PDB file of C-alpha atoms in Angstrom:
ATOM      1  CA  UNK A  10     -37.055  20.255  90.503  1.00  0.00           C
ATOM      2  CA  UNK A  11     -34.353  18.729  93.563  1.00  0.00           C
ATOM      3  CA  UNK A  12     -34.072  14.932  91.626  1.00  0.00           C
ATOM      4  CA  UNK A  13     -34.864  15.446  87.517  1.00  0.00           C
ATOM      5  CA  UNK A  14     -31.281  14.466  86.567  1.00  0.00           C
ATOM      6  CA  UNK A  15     -31.660  11.372  88.995  1.00  0.00           C
ATOM      7  CA  UNK A  16     -35.070  10.491  87.347  1.00  0.00           C
ATOM      8  CA  UNK A  17     -33.823  11.486  83.757  1.00  0.00           C
ATOM      9  CA  UNK A  18     -31.089   8.746  84.345  1.00  0.00           C
ATOM     10  CA  UNK A  19     -32.966   6.343  85.790  1.00  0.00           C
ATOM     11  CA  UNK A  20     -35.583   6.699  82.777  1.00  0.00           C
ATOM     12  CA  UNK A  21     -32.726   6.471  80.319  1.00  0.00           C
ATOM     13  CA  UNK A  22     -31.652   3.321  82.251  1.00  0.00           C
ATOM     14  CA  UNK A  23     -35.073   1.762  82.510  1.00  0.00           C
ATOM     15  CA  UNK A  24     -35.372   2.625  78.382  1.00  0.00           C
ATOM     16  CA  UNK A  25     -32.049   0.690  78.022  1.00  0.00           C
ATOM     17  CA  UNK A  26     -32.845  -2.075  80.535  1.00  0.00           C
ATOM     18  CA  UNK A  27     -36.530  -2.508  78.528  1.00  0.00           C
ATOM     19  CA  UNK A  28     -35.144  -2.696  75.452  1.00  0.00           C
ATOM     20  CA  UNK A  29     -32.698  -4.959  75.974  1.00  0.00           C
ATOM     21  CA  UNK A  30     -35.761  -7.174  77.899  1.00  0.00           C
ATOM     22  CA  UNK A  31     -38.560  -6.835  75.648  1.00  0.00           C
ATOM     23  CA  UNK A  32     -36.346  -7.763  72.479  1.00  0.00           C
ATOM     24  CA  UNK A  33     -34.889 -11.235  74.465  1.00  0.00           C
ATOM     25  CA  UNK A  34     -38.400 -11.883  75.194  1.00  0.00           C
ATOM     26  CA  UNK A  35     -39.190 -11.630  71.486  1.00  0.00           C
ATOM     27  CA  UNK A  36     -36.601 -14.046  70.093  1.00  0.00           C
ATOM     28  CA  UNK A  37     -37.780 -16.456  72.761  1.00  0.00           C
ATOM     29  CA  UNK A  38     -41.180 -16.024  71.280  1.00  0.00           C
ATOM     30  CA  UNK A  39     -40.123 -16.479  67.892  1.00  0.00           C
ATOM     31  CA  UNK A  40     -39.205 -19.767  68.227  1.00  0.00           C
ATOM     32  CA  UNK A  41     -41.406 -21.010  71.530  1.00  0.00           C
ATOM     33  CA  UNK A  42     -44.469 -19.994  69.231  1.00  0.00           C
ATOM     34  CA  UNK A  43     -43.031 -21.964  66.030  1.00  0.00           C
ATOM     35  CA  UNK A  44     -45.680 -25.280  65.408  1.00  0.00           C
ATOM     36  CA  UNK A  45     -43.566 -27.975  63.717  1.00  0.00           C
ATOM     37  CA  UNK A  46     -41.396 -25.555  62.571  1.00  0.00           C
ATOM     38  CA  UNK A  47     -43.845 -23.066  60.881  1.00  0.00           C
ATOM     39  CA  UNK A  48     -45.097 -19.739  62.192  1.00  0.00           C
ATOM     40  CA  UNK A  49     -49.229 -20.222  62.416  1.00  0.00           C
ATOM     41  CA  UNK A  50     -51.316 -17.900  60.606  1.00  0.00           C
ATOM     42  CA  UNK A  51     -53.175 -16.986  63.531  1.00  0.00           C
ATOM     43  CA  UNK A  52     -49.452 -16.302  65.368  1.00  0.00           C
ATOM     44  CA  UNK A  53     -50.107 -12.701  66.449  1.00  0.00           C
ATOM     45  CA  UNK A  54     -53.690 -13.644  68.673  1.00  0.00           C
ATOM     46  CA  UNK A  55     -51.210 -15.830  70.541  1.00  0.00           C
ATOM     47  CA  UNK A  56     -49.106 -12.551  71.573  1.00  0.00           C
ATOM     48  CA  UNK A  57     -49.600  -9.598  74.116  1.00  0.00           C
ATOM     49  CA  UNK A  58     -50.227  -6.751  71.417  1.00  0.00           C
ATOM     50  CA  UNK A  59     -48.549  -4.387  74.142  1.00  0.00           C
ATOM     51  CA  UNK A  60     -45.757  -6.271  73.816  1.00  0.00           C
ATOM     52  CA  UNK A  61     -45.102  -5.685  70.516  1.00  0.00           C
ATOM     53  CA  UNK A  62     -46.140  -2.081  70.528  1.00  0.00           C
ATOM     54  CA  UNK A  63     -43.210  -1.606  74.139  1.00  0.00           C
ATOM     55  CA  UNK A  64     -40.856  -3.389  72.050  1.00  0.00           C
ATOM     56  CA  UNK A  65     -41.341  -1.462  68.705  1.00  0.00           C
ATOM     57  CA  UNK A  66     -41.348   2.192  70.573  1.00  0.00           C
ATOM     58  CA  UNK A  67     -38.464   1.310  72.653  1.00  0.00           C
ATOM     59  CA  UNK A  68     -36.161  -0.334  69.705  1.00  0.00           C
ATOM     60  CA  UNK A  69     -37.663   3.306  67.655  1.00  0.00           C
ATOM     61  CA  UNK A  70     -35.923   5.557  71.149  1.00  0.00           C
ATOM     62  CA  UNK A  71     -32.647   3.264  71.213  1.00  0.00           C
ATOM     63  CA  UNK A  72     -32.959   3.099  67.413  1.00  0.00           C
ATOM     64  CA  UNK A  73     -32.934   7.155  66.992  1.00  0.00           C
ATOM     65  CA  UNK A  74     -30.479   7.735  70.119  1.00  0.00           C
ATOM     66  CA  UNK A  75     -27.578   5.964  67.958  1.00  0.00           C
ATOM     67  CA  UNK A  76     -28.700   7.357  64.494  1.00  0.00           C
ATOM     68  CA  UNK A  77     -28.389  10.910  65.844  1.00  0.00           C
ATOM     69  CA  UNK A  78     -24.958   9.766  67.316  1.00  0.00           C
ATOM     70  CA  UNK A  79     -23.775   8.374  64.506  1.00  0.00           C
ATOM     71  CA  UNK A  80     -25.300  11.029  62.090  1.00  0.00           C
ATOM     72  CA  UNK A  81     -25.314  14.683  63.979  1.00  0.00           C
ATOM     73  CA  UNK A  82     -22.588  16.471  63.219  1.00  0.00           C
ATOM     74  CA  UNK A  83     -21.026  19.310  65.352  1.00  0.00           C
ATOM     75  CA  UNK A  84     -18.756  22.065  64.824  1.00  0.00           C
ATOM     76  CA  UNK A  85     -14.964  22.518  64.469  1.00  0.00           C
ATOM     77  CA  UNK A  86     -12.999  23.206  67.289  1.00  0.00           C
ATOM     78  CA  UNK A  87      -9.994  22.293  66.141  1.00  0.00           C
ATOM     79  CA  UNK A  88      -9.716  18.613  69.239  1.00  0.00           C
ATOM     80  CA  UNK A  89      -9.821  15.691  66.606  1.00  0.00           C
ATOM     81  CA  UNK A  90     -12.076  16.569  63.700  1.00  0.00           C
ATOM     82  CA  UNK A  91     -11.860  13.500  61.638  1.00  0.00           C
ATOM     83  CA  UNK A  92     -15.262  12.389  60.594  1.00  0.00           C
ATOM     84  CA  UNK A  93     -15.363   9.058  62.574  1.00  0.00           C
ATOM     85  CA  UNK A  94     -14.427  10.932  65.719  1.00  0.00           C
ATOM     86  CA  UNK A  95     -16.987  13.928  65.585  1.00  0.00           C
ATOM     87  CA  UNK A  96     -19.815  10.557  65.055  1.00  0.00           C
ATOM     88  CA  UNK A  97     -18.253   9.393  67.752  1.00  0.00           C
ATOM     89  CA  UNK A  98     -17.891  12.127  70.173  1.00  0.00           C
ATOM     90  CA  UNK A  99     -22.291  12.869  69.603  1.00  0.00           C
ATOM     91  CA  UNK A 100     -22.799   8.939  69.757  1.00  0.00           C
ATOM     92  CA  UNK A 101     -21.096   9.123  73.454  1.00  0.00           C
ATOM     93  CA  UNK A 102     -22.805  12.741  74.512  1.00  0.00           C
ATOM     94  CA  UNK A 103     -26.142  12.441  72.711  1.00  0.00           C
ATOM     95  CA  UNK A 104     -25.468  14.862  70.484  1.00  0.00           C
ATOM     96  CA  UNK A 105     -24.969  17.364  73.209  1.00  0.00           C
ATOM     97  CA  UNK A 106     -21.978  19.784  73.863  1.00  0.00           C
ATOM     98  CA  UNK A 107     -23.025  20.029  77.659  1.00  0.00           C
ATOM     99  CA  UNK A 108     -19.763  19.655  80.184  1.00  0.00           C
ATOM    100  CA  UNK A 109     -20.070  16.350  81.974  1.00  0.00           C
ATOM    101  CA  UNK A 110     -17.424  16.008  84.100  1.00  0.00           C
ATOM    102  CA  UNK A 111     -18.170  11.887  84.964  1.00  0.00           C
ATOM    103  CA  UNK A 112     -18.962  11.260  81.456  1.00  0.00           C
ATOM    104  CA  UNK A 113     -22.248   9.342  82.284  1.00  0.00           C
ATOM    105  CA  UNK A 114     -23.546  10.360  79.231  1.00  0.00           C
ATOM    106  CA  UNK A 115     -20.873   9.010  77.310  1.00  0.00           C
ATOM    107  CA  UNK A 116     -20.639   5.525  78.861  1.00  0.00           C
ATOM    108  CA  UNK A 117     -24.614   5.273  78.798  1.00  0.00           C
ATOM    109  CA  UNK A 118     -24.590   6.013  74.888  1.00  0.00           C
ATOM    110  CA  UNK A 119     -22.136   3.911  74.522  1.00  0.00           C
ATOM    111  CA  UNK A 120     -24.105   1.117  75.974  1.00  0.00           C
ATOM    112  CA  UNK A 121     -26.939   2.325  73.758  1.00  0.00           C
ATOM    113  CA  UNK A 122     -24.957   2.143  70.751  1.00  0.00           C
ATOM    114  CA  UNK A 123     -23.496  -1.895  71.862  1.00  0.00           C
ATOM    115  CA  UNK A 124     -27.354  -3.087  72.945  1.00  0.00           C
ATOM    116  CA  UNK A 125     -28.583  -1.705  69.740  1.00  0.00           C
ATOM    117  CA  UNK A 126     -25.925  -3.306  67.445  1.00  0.00           C
ATOM    118  CA  UNK A 127     -25.842  -6.785  69.547  1.00  0.00           C
ATOM    119  CA  UNK A 128     -30.249  -6.461  69.665  1.00  0.00           C
ATOM    120  CA  UNK A 129     -29.808  -5.919  65.763  1.00  0.00           C
ATOM    121  CA  UNK A 130     -27.653  -8.357  64.772  1.00  0.00           C
ATOM    122  CA  UNK A 131     -29.415 -10.948  66.695  1.00  0.00           C
ATOM    123  CA  UNK A 132     -32.562 -10.081  65.141  1.00  0.00           C
ATOM    124  CA  UNK A 133     -30.913 -10.616  61.549  1.00  0.00           C
ATOM    125  CA  UNK A 134     -29.638 -14.163  62.888  1.00  0.00           C
ATOM    126  CA  UNK A 135     -33.342 -14.646  64.196  1.00  0.00           C
ATOM    127  CA  UNK A 136     -34.319 -14.000  61.010  1.00  0.00           C
ATOM    128  CA  UNK A 137     -31.711 -15.619  58.913  1.00  0.00           C
ATOM    129  CA  UNK A 138     -32.568 -18.970  61.082  1.00  0.00           C
ATOM    130  CA  UNK A 139     -36.259 -19.382  60.870  1.00  0.00           C
ATOM    131  CA  UNK A 140     -36.485 -17.517  57.467  1.00  0.00           C
ATOM    132  CA  UNK A 141     -40.387 -17.128  56.405  1.00  0.00           C
ATOM    133  CA  UNK A 142     -41.542 -18.311  59.507  1.00  0.00           C
ATOM    134  CA  UNK A 143     -40.164 -15.227  61.493  1.00  0.00           C
ATOM    135  CA  UNK A 144     -42.420 -12.933  63.202  1.00  0.00           C
ATOM    136  CA  UNK A 145     -42.896  -9.723  61.162  1.00  0.00           C
ATOM    137  CA  UNK A 146     -41.637  -7.310  63.787  1.00  0.00           C
ATOM    138  CA  UNK A 147     -38.475  -9.118  64.447  1.00  0.00           C
ATOM    139  CA  UNK A 148     -37.528  -9.130  60.850  1.00  0.00           C
ATOM    140  CA  UNK A 149     -38.492  -5.630  60.424  1.00  0.00           C
ATOM    141  CA  UNK A 150     -36.496  -5.013  63.640  1.00  0.00           C
ATOM    142  CA  UNK A 151     -33.767  -6.751  61.350  1.00  0.00           C
ATOM    143  CA  UNK A 152     -34.248  -5.056  58.108  1.00  0.00           C
ATOM    144  CA  UNK A 153     -33.784  -1.593  59.978  1.00  0.00           C
ATOM    145  CA  UNK A 154     -30.987  -2.275  61.523  1.00  0.00           C
ATOM    146  CA  UNK A 155     -29.296  -3.343  58.515  1.00  0.00           C
ATOM    147  CA  UNK A 156     -30.686  -0.877  57.129  1.00  0.00           C
ATOM    148  CA  UNK A 157     -29.280   1.737  59.564  1.00  0.00           C
ATOM    149  CA  UNK A 158     -25.585  -0.121  59.915  1.00  0.00           C
ATOM    150  CA  UNK A 159     -24.661   0.451  56.291  1.00  0.00           C
ATOM    151  CA  UNK A 160     -24.944   3.828  56.249  1.00  0.00           C
ATOM    152  CA  UNK A 161     -22.969   3.933  59.276  1.00  0.00           C
ATOM    153  CA  UNK A 162     -19.993   1.532  57.949  1.00  0.00           C
ATOM    154  CA  UNK A 163     -20.079   3.559  54.519  1.00  0.00           C
ATOM    155  CA  UNK A 164     -18.724   6.560  56.518  1.00  0.00           C
ATOM    156  CA  UNK A 165     -16.320   4.677  58.062  1.00  0.00           C
ATOM    157  CA  UNK A 166     -14.450   4.792  54.537  1.00  0.00           C
TER     158      UNK A 166
END
C-alpha cells in the first residue's frame, strides 16, 4: 500500500487526540451531571453510552501502549543498558527496534506517555474532589492509572 505509513501515523495521532478529547469531556460531564452536588441514581441514562465505550477503549489503547513501553525489556546491546533507559527506549519506540531516523515513534511515544500521565492525574483529581459522587468510568480510569504507576515508579528504585 502506497500510503500505509501516513495512514498509520494519522490513526495513531487521531487515537491520541480522541483519548485526550474524550477524557476531558468525561471530566467535564462528571461535574456537570451532579444535582445539588450529588450524582443522580439514573446518571447513566443521561450519558451517551457510545462516548463511555469509546473513552474506555481509547484509555485501554493508550494505557496498554504506555504499559508496554515501560514493561518490555529489550536485549542488551551494550549501549547504556540501565533498566530505566531500556524502559524509556521501549516507550519511545513502542517496544520496537526498527530504525526510525526521524524519531517519529519516539516523539509520539513520549506524547502518549505524557498524555496518559496528565489524564490519569486528572482522573485522580476528579475522583478526589467528587469522592463517592464520581462516575464509575472516571474512578476506574483513576484507579487503573494509579495501579499502573506504582510498579513503574517502584522500578525506578
